[in-house]
mmCIF file of C-alpha atoms in Angstrom:
data_model
loop_
_atom_site.group_PDB
_atom_site.id
_atom_site.type_symbol
_atom_site.label_atom_id
_atom_site.label_comp_id
_atom_site.label_asym_id
_atom_site.label_seq_id
_atom_site.Cartn_x
_atom_site.Cartn_y
_atom_site.Cartn_z
ATOM 1 C CA MET A 1 57.636 -184.954 76.414
ATOM 2 C CA ARG A 2 60.744 -184.061 74.521
ATOM 3 C CA LYS A 3 59.274 -185.528 71.340
ATOM 4 C CA ASN A 4 56.115 -183.508 71.786
ATOM 5 C CA ARG A 5 58.107 -180.301 72.150
ATOM 6 C CA THR A 6 60.129 -181.175 69.074
ATOM 7 C CA GLY A 7 56.886 -181.626 67.153
ATOM 8 C CA THR A 8 55.641 -178.258 68.289
ATOM 9 C CA TYR A 9 58.869 -176.556 67.302
ATOM 10 C CA ILE A 10 58.748 -178.216 63.902
ATOM 11 C CA PHE A 11 55.172 -177.060 63.489
ATOM 12 C CA LEU A 12 56.187 -173.539 64.493
ATOM 13 C CA LEU A 13 59.036 -173.571 62.014
ATOM 14 C CA LEU A 14 56.805 -174.894 59.240
ATOM 15 C CA CYS A 15 54.255 -172.174 59.951
ATOM 16 C CA PHE A 16 56.906 -169.491 59.597
ATOM 17 C CA MET A 17 58.284 -171.084 56.456
ATOM 18 C CA PHE A 18 54.823 -171.339 54.898
ATOM 19 C CA ALA A 19 53.950 -167.793 55.916
ATOM 20 C CA ALA A 20 57.191 -166.574 54.395
ATOM 21 C CA LEU A 21 56.380 -168.435 51.196
ATOM 22 C CA VAL A 22 52.854 -167.062 51.047
ATOM 23 C CA THR A 23 54.017 -163.519 51.595
ATOM 24 C CA ALA A 24 57.103 -163.929 49.438
ATOM 25 C CA CYS A 25 55.623 -162.161 46.446
ATOM 26 C CA SER A 26 53.731 -159.481 48.240
ATOM 27 C CA ASP A 27 56.157 -156.747 49.198
ATOM 28 C CA THR A 28 58.330 -155.387 46.453
ATOM 29 C CA PHE A 29 60.093 -157.145 43.592
ATOM 30 C CA VAL A 30 63.010 -159.510 43.310
ATOM 31 C CA ILE A 31 66.335 -158.639 41.757
ATOM 32 C CA THR A 32 68.672 -161.373 40.545
ATOM 33 C CA LYS A 33 72.328 -161.202 39.538
ATOM 34 C CA ASP A 34 74.916 -163.956 39.218
ATOM 35 C CA GLY A 35 72.433 -166.510 40.500
ATOM 36 C CA LYS A 36 71.649 -164.587 43.673
ATOM 37 C CA SER A 37 68.160 -163.194 44.316
ATOM 38 C CA TYR A 38 66.959 -160.737 46.898
ATOM 39 C CA PHE A 39 63.874 -158.673 47.493
ATOM 40 C CA PHE A 40 64.387 -155.007 46.804
ATOM 41 C CA GLY A 41 64.429 -153.577 50.318
ATOM 42 C CA SER A 42 65.918 -156.708 51.877
ATOM 43 C CA LYS A 43 68.030 -156.349 55.004
ATOM 44 C CA ARG A 44 70.107 -159.423 54.199
ATOM 45 C CA GLU A 45 73.864 -159.149 54.141
ATOM 46 C CA GLY A 46 74.081 -160.529 50.616
ATOM 47 C CA PHE A 47 71.729 -157.852 49.370
ATOM 48 C CA TYR A 48 73.794 -155.151 51.044
ATOM 49 C CA LYS A 49 77.006 -156.466 49.511
ATOM 50 C CA MET A 50 75.502 -156.878 46.057
ATOM 51 C CA LEU A 51 73.733 -153.541 45.769
ATOM 52 C CA CYS A 52 75.053 -151.186 48.418
ATOM 53 C CA GLU A 53 78.676 -152.057 49.130
ATOM 54 C CA SER A 54 79.356 -152.516 45.412
ATOM 55 C CA GLY A 55 77.958 -149.070 44.659
ATOM 56 C CA ASP A 56 75.548 -150.595 42.100
ATOM 57 C CA LEU A 57 72.376 -149.099 43.539
ATOM 58 C CA GLN A 58 73.853 -145.630 43.619
ATOM 59 C CA VAL A 59 74.777 -145.893 39.937
ATOM 60 C CA ILE A 60 71.503 -147.551 38.987
ATOM 61 C CA LEU A 61 69.458 -144.818 40.660
ATOM 62 C CA ALA A 62 71.670 -142.046 39.332
ATOM 63 C CA GLU A 63 71.037 -143.223 35.774
ATOM 64 C CA THR A 64 67.254 -142.953 36.113
ATOM 65 C CA HIS A 65 65.170 -139.848 35.670
ATOM 66 C CA ILE A 66 63.151 -140.377 38.826
ATOM 67 C CA SER A 67 63.059 -137.448 41.211
ATOM 68 C CA PRO A 68 66.091 -136.749 43.414
ATOM 69 C CA LYS A 69 63.939 -137.186 46.529
ATOM 70 C CA MET A 70 62.710 -140.613 45.388
ATOM 71 C CA ARG A 71 66.243 -141.667 44.480
ATOM 72 C CA GLU A 72 67.549 -140.514 47.820
ATOM 73 C CA ASP A 73 64.789 -142.334 49.668
ATOM 74 C CA LEU A 74 65.259 -145.537 47.704
ATOM 75 C CA TYR A 75 68.951 -145.482 48.469
ATOM 76 C CA LYS A 76 68.434 -144.629 52.114
ATOM 77 C CA PHE A 77 65.737 -147.239 52.780
ATOM 78 C CA ASN A 78 67.792 -149.925 51.036
ATOM 79 C CA CYS A 79 71.355 -149.135 52.053
ATOM 80 C CA VAL A 80 71.642 -146.861 55.067
ATOM 81 C CA THR A 81 71.616 -149.247 58.025
ATOM 82 C CA PRO A 82 69.486 -147.395 60.553
ATOM 83 C CA GLU A 83 67.049 -146.281 57.858
ATOM 84 C CA GLN A 84 66.584 -149.605 56.063
ATOM 85 C CA SER A 85 62.907 -150.386 55.626
ATOM 86 C CA LYS A 86 61.287 -152.846 53.266
ATOM 87 C CA ASP A 87 57.885 -151.325 53.977
ATOM 88 C CA LYS A 88 59.065 -147.880 52.921
ATOM 89 C CA VAL A 89 60.708 -149.291 49.798
ATOM 90 C CA SER A 90 57.449 -151.088 49.024
ATOM 91 C CA ALA A 91 55.469 -147.894 49.538
ATOM 92 C CA ILE A 92 57.713 -146.044 47.080
ATOM 93 C CA TYR A 93 57.567 -148.863 44.542
ATOM 94 C CA THR A 94 53.780 -149.024 44.536
ATOM 95 C CA SER A 95 53.498 -145.239 44.293
ATOM 96 C CA MET A 96 55.774 -145.003 41.256
ATOM 97 C CA THR A 97 54.333 -144.179 37.852
ATOM 98 C CA PRO A 98 54.739 -146.688 35.001
ATOM 99 C CA GLU A 99 57.378 -144.379 33.514
ATOM 100 C CA GLN A 100 59.363 -144.337 36.745
ATOM 101 C CA ARG A 101 59.147 -148.120 37.092
ATOM 102 C CA ARG A 102 60.254 -148.460 33.475
ATOM 103 C CA ASP A 103 63.213 -146.216 34.140
ATOM 104 C CA LEU A 104 64.194 -148.222 37.207
ATOM 105 C CA ARG A 105 63.773 -151.558 35.402
ATOM 106 C CA LEU A 106 65.888 -150.464 32.445
ATOM 107 C CA SER A 107 68.629 -149.235 34.728
ATOM 108 C CA PHE A 108 68.659 -152.492 36.695
ATOM 109 C CA GLN A 109 68.726 -154.505 33.461
ATOM 110 C CA LYS A 110 71.505 -152.337 32.043
ATOM 111 C CA HIS A 111 73.641 -153.269 35.025
ATOM 112 C CA GLY A 112 73.051 -156.999 34.666
ATOM 113 C CA TYR A 113 70.152 -157.477 37.071
ATOM 114 C CA ASP A 114 67.060 -159.467 36.195
ATOM 115 C CA ILE A 115 63.746 -158.561 37.746
ATOM 116 C CA ASN A 116 61.206 -160.958 39.242
ATOM 117 C CA TYR A 117 62.886 -164.044 37.870
ATOM 118 C CA MET A 118 61.202 -166.071 40.595
ATOM 119 C CA ALA A 119 57.942 -167.858 41.251
ATOM 120 C CA CYS A 120 55.787 -167.198 44.318
ATOM 121 C CA MET B 1 55.700 -189.061 66.584
ATOM 122 C CA LYS B 2 52.739 -187.559 68.390
ATOM 123 C CA LEU B 3 52.478 -183.844 67.715
ATOM 124 C CA SER B 4 51.534 -181.698 70.658
ATOM 125 C CA PHE B 5 49.278 -178.923 69.480
ATOM 126 C CA GLY B 6 49.304 -177.029 72.744
ATOM 127 C CA ARG B 7 49.937 -173.431 73.583
ATOM 128 C CA ALA B 8 52.936 -173.192 71.284
ATOM 129 C CA GLY B 9 50.929 -174.652 68.412
ATOM 130 C CA LEU B 10 48.145 -172.205 69.002
ATOM 131 C CA THR B 11 50.634 -169.342 69.175
ATOM 132 C CA ALA B 12 52.150 -170.523 65.930
ATOM 133 C CA SER B 13 48.746 -170.547 64.272
ATOM 134 C CA VAL B 14 47.973 -167.036 65.486
ATOM 135 C CA ILE B 15 51.370 -165.800 64.271
ATOM 136 C CA PHE B 16 50.803 -167.554 60.952
ATOM 137 C CA LEU B 17 47.400 -165.941 60.498
ATOM 138 C CA PHE B 18 48.778 -162.538 61.460
ATOM 139 C CA ILE B 19 51.659 -162.789 58.999
ATOM 140 C CA TYR B 20 49.309 -164.072 56.308
ATOM 141 C CA LEU B 21 46.858 -161.262 56.818
ATOM 142 C CA ILE B 22 49.376 -158.427 56.962
ATOM 143 C CA GLY B 23 51.206 -159.984 54.054
ATOM 144 C CA SER B 24 48.172 -160.200 51.823
ATOM 145 C CA PRO B 25 48.960 -158.395 48.631
ATOM 146 C CA GLY B 26 47.484 -155.003 48.161
ATOM 147 C CA PHE B 27 47.023 -153.109 44.952
ATOM 148 C CA ALA B 28 49.875 -151.411 43.226
ATOM 149 C CA GLN B 29 47.100 -149.405 41.625
ATOM 150 C CA MET B 30 44.247 -148.153 43.771
ATOM 151 C CA PRO B 31 41.228 -150.483 43.978
ATOM 152 C CA GLY B 32 38.719 -149.310 41.458
ATOM 153 C CA SER B 33 41.314 -147.814 39.166
ATOM 154 C CA LYS B 34 41.248 -148.309 35.428
ATOM 155 C CA ALA B 35 43.231 -151.295 34.209
ATOM 156 C CA PRO B 36 46.251 -149.963 32.299
ATOM 157 C CA ASP B 37 45.791 -150.629 28.596
ATOM 158 C CA PHE B 38 48.513 -152.312 26.547
ATOM 159 C CA THR B 39 49.231 -153.814 23.172
ATOM 160 C CA LEU B 40 51.387 -156.925 22.927
ATOM 161 C CA ASN B 41 52.048 -159.625 20.378
ATOM 162 C CA ASP B 42 50.459 -162.992 20.906
ATOM 163 C CA ILE B 43 52.465 -166.167 20.356
ATOM 164 C CA SER B 44 51.551 -166.093 16.675
ATOM 165 C CA GLY B 45 52.793 -162.539 16.256
ATOM 166 C CA ASN B 46 49.379 -160.828 16.136
ATOM 167 C CA LYS B 47 48.938 -157.588 18.054
ATOM 168 C CA VAL B 48 46.402 -157.780 20.876
ATOM 169 C CA SER B 49 45.210 -154.892 23.048
ATOM 170 C CA LEU B 50 43.451 -155.080 26.375
ATOM 171 C CA PHE B 51 40.755 -152.647 25.277
ATOM 172 C CA THR B 52 39.491 -155.147 22.697
ATOM 173 C CA PHE B 53 38.121 -157.182 25.618
ATOM 174 C CA ASN B 54 36.077 -154.244 26.985
ATOM 175 C CA GLY B 55 32.587 -155.337 27.934
ATOM 176 C CA ASN B 56 33.740 -158.689 29.269
ATOM 177 C CA VAL B 57 35.209 -159.692 32.595
ATOM 178 C CA VAL B 58 38.911 -160.291 32.017
ATOM 179 C CA ILE B 59 41.251 -162.510 33.999
ATOM 180 C CA LEU B 60 44.709 -161.126 33.255
ATOM 181 C CA ASN B 61 47.310 -163.690 34.245
ATOM 182 C CA PHE B 62 51.068 -163.040 34.328
ATOM 183 C CA TRP B 63 53.174 -166.177 34.114
ATOM 184 C CA ALA B 64 56.314 -167.832 32.740
ATOM 185 C CA THR B 65 57.261 -171.350 31.705
ATOM 186 C CA TRP B 66 60.075 -171.421 34.297
ATOM 187 C CA CYS B 67 57.508 -170.773 37.044
ATOM 188 C CA GLY B 68 56.165 -174.034 38.474
ATOM 189 C CA PRO B 69 53.059 -172.642 40.207
ATOM 190 C CA CYS B 70 52.190 -170.720 37.015
ATOM 191 C CA LYS B 71 52.216 -173.873 34.935
ATOM 192 C CA ALA B 72 50.340 -175.802 37.588
ATOM 193 C CA GLU B 73 47.363 -173.452 37.572
ATOM 194 C CA MET B 74 47.038 -173.210 33.781
ATOM 195 C CA PRO B 75 44.830 -176.309 33.234
ATOM 196 C CA SER B 76 42.307 -175.097 35.818
ATOM 197 C CA LEU B 77 42.360 -171.605 34.319
ATOM 198 C CA ASN B 78 41.662 -173.149 30.918
ATOM 199 C CA ASN B 79 38.763 -175.152 32.386
ATOM 200 C CA LEU B 80 37.261 -172.027 33.896
ATOM 201 C CA TYR B 81 37.619 -170.170 30.609
ATOM 202 C CA LEU B 82 35.991 -172.947 28.604
ATOM 203 C CA GLU B 83 33.098 -173.096 31.035
ATOM 204 C CA LEU B 84 32.411 -169.378 31.356
ATOM 205 C CA ARG B 85 33.520 -167.791 28.097
ATOM 206 C CA ASN B 86 29.964 -167.886 26.769
ATOM 207 C CA LYS B 87 28.880 -165.873 29.793
ATOM 208 C CA GLY B 88 31.351 -163.082 29.017
ATOM 209 C CA LEU B 89 34.617 -164.216 30.548
ATOM 210 C CA ASP B 90 37.912 -163.613 28.796
ATOM 211 C CA VAL B 91 41.264 -164.911 29.966
ATOM 212 C CA VAL B 92 44.422 -163.214 28.761
ATOM 213 C CA ALA B 93 47.709 -164.812 29.771
ATOM 214 C CA ILE B 94 50.875 -162.759 29.503
ATOM 215 C CA SER B 95 54.154 -164.627 29.511
ATOM 216 C CA ILE B 96 57.334 -162.886 30.599
ATOM 217 C CA ASP B 97 59.507 -165.591 29.069
ATOM 218 C CA ALA B 98 62.444 -164.307 27.085
ATOM 219 C CA THR B 99 61.546 -166.387 24.007
ATOM 220 C CA GLU B 100 58.384 -167.801 22.430
ATOM 221 C CA LYS B 101 59.632 -171.351 21.989
ATOM 222 C CA PRO B 102 58.913 -172.780 25.476
ATOM 223 C CA VAL B 103 55.636 -170.848 25.600
ATOM 224 C CA LEU B 104 54.463 -172.275 22.270
ATOM 225 C CA SER B 105 55.384 -175.745 23.403
ATOM 226 C CA PHE B 106 53.516 -175.417 26.723
ATOM 227 C CA VAL B 107 50.415 -173.841 25.156
ATOM 228 C CA SER B 108 50.269 -176.596 22.579
ATOM 229 C CA GLN B 109 50.844 -179.360 25.133
ATOM 230 C CA LYS B 110 48.122 -178.072 27.474
ATOM 231 C CA LYS B 111 45.795 -177.045 24.618
ATOM 232 C CA LEU B 112 45.197 -173.620 26.127
ATOM 233 C CA ALA B 113 42.195 -172.009 24.454
ATOM 234 C CA PHE B 114 42.713 -168.407 25.564
ATOM 235 C CA PRO B 115 45.093 -165.854 24.063
ATOM 236 C CA VAL B 116 48.675 -165.966 25.293
ATOM 237 C CA LEU B 117 50.729 -162.803 24.812
ATOM 238 C CA MET B 118 54.451 -162.160 25.098
ATOM 239 C CA ASP B 119 55.957 -159.474 27.340
ATOM 240 C CA LYS B 120 59.646 -160.321 27.004
ATOM 241 C CA ASN B 121 60.900 -157.046 28.470
ATOM 242 C CA LYS B 122 58.331 -157.010 31.274
ATOM 243 C CA GLU B 123 57.041 -153.643 30.103
ATOM 244 C CA VAL B 124 53.428 -154.438 30.904
ATOM 245 C CA TYR B 125 54.112 -156.767 33.829
ATOM 246 C CA PHE B 126 56.565 -154.537 35.713
ATOM 247 C CA ASP B 127 56.062 -151.021 34.382
ATOM 248 C CA SER B 128 52.283 -150.913 34.086
ATOM 249 C CA TYR B 129 51.122 -153.504 36.607
ATOM 250 C CA ALA B 130 53.971 -153.243 39.153
ATOM 251 C CA GLY B 131 54.498 -157.013 39.186
ATOM 252 C CA MET B 132 55.656 -158.431 42.506
ATOM 253 C CA GLY B 133 55.952 -162.101 41.695
ATOM 254 C CA LEU B 134 54.581 -164.941 39.609
ATOM 255 C CA PRO B 135 51.924 -166.037 39.049
ATOM 256 C CA GLU B 136 50.119 -162.773 39.500
ATOM 257 C CA THR B 137 46.562 -162.320 38.306
ATOM 258 C CA PHE B 138 44.282 -159.320 37.965
ATOM 259 C CA ILE B 139 40.543 -159.503 37.525
ATOM 260 C CA ILE B 140 39.069 -156.691 35.481
ATOM 261 C CA ASP B 141 35.338 -155.975 35.365
ATOM 262 C CA ARG B 142 33.206 -155.281 32.296
ATOM 263 C CA LYS B 143 33.975 -151.567 32.556
ATOM 264 C CA GLY B 144 37.715 -152.114 32.506
ATOM 265 C CA ILE B 145 38.182 -151.497 36.224
ATOM 266 C CA LEU B 146 40.652 -153.539 38.292
ATOM 267 C CA ILE B 147 38.615 -155.319 40.914
ATOM 268 C CA GLU B 148 40.950 -157.942 42.339
ATOM 269 C CA LYS B 149 44.571 -158.964 42.421
ATOM 270 C CA LEU B 150 45.591 -162.542 43.243
ATOM 271 C CA MET B 151 49.102 -163.668 44.043
ATOM 272 C CA GLY B 152 50.289 -167.241 43.674
ATOM 273 C CA GLU B 153 48.738 -170.381 42.293
ATOM 274 C CA GLN B 154 44.922 -170.595 42.269
ATOM 275 C CA GLU B 155 42.467 -173.422 41.792
ATOM 276 C CA TRP B 156 40.560 -171.622 39.085
ATOM 277 C CA ASP B 157 37.938 -174.292 38.444
ATOM 278 C CA SER B 158 37.005 -174.785 42.090
ATOM 279 C CA PRO B 159 33.322 -174.182 42.931
ATOM 280 C CA LYS B 160 34.305 -171.265 45.172
ATOM 281 C CA MET B 161 36.290 -169.529 42.432
ATOM 282 C CA LYS B 162 33.592 -170.196 39.841
ATOM 283 C CA ASP B 163 30.969 -168.645 42.116
ATOM 284 C CA LYS B 164 33.141 -165.580 42.568
ATOM 285 C CA ILE B 165 33.724 -165.118 38.854
ATOM 286 C CA LEU B 166 30.016 -165.661 38.155
ATOM 287 C CA LEU B 167 29.255 -162.861 40.603
ATOM 288 C CA TYR B 168 31.615 -160.589 38.690
ATOM 289 C CA LEU B 169 30.016 -161.666 35.416
ATOM 290 C CA THR B 170 26.557 -160.786 36.656
ATOM 291 C CA GLY B 171 27.772 -157.479 38.059
ATOM 292 C CA ARG B 172 27.302 -158.606 41.684
#
């Protein structure tokens, strides 16, 4: 019985892992710096330390020409704990114009971040 | 070890399906929107623009040589192209590699017959097409309209995929 349960739990875990893999490329984009990669909008501690605690995201956004409201929202949905939302970050990302995305990409790259350096 | 596929297994499957479905990639651009035009250099240094393929169905594939799934799907994409190019299919692969060297080597090794362009700064991939991962593929109809976006590795020469592309080629 114990073995059967173990099998079920393994199956459950594999399902989650596979689902995570399948959806891994579907939300926003991935930023990489110093060998560490996170989805933009991630709630992981490493992401928070790398982009929020360091002040990087504030500087990166400040150096773009995207609207103050969009900058404020991107900061809030990435870095302000009760407001963090990957879905809202994704919604902003997909609504951006090519010029705004270009601006954001250049600012990330200027500060040593690579974008989407990851396979699905 | 005998695997018990009971209630928990069923629950797992339902959760999996739910996550898969809600996680299915949408369109950065609205469905039915015009495919953003671009001009990039191919691996030989010649300028190539998307609009030159107008009138054909275009499979626009973003990839890189450091991306395993991208490389894995290339032979099947080449097979599909070779089989359907006379029916009006074009394949345009855009590499986001930082240099041409590994791209040239891979293209030569796999004998890829379709044009391979370089987007080193990700201007087309990220800025115009809002890239979310690799491989990422867009299908563009004969009028230059984005009709489908596919994330991840595909089996391009499978009967199912061929049937789908044939439908696009005949205008459904």
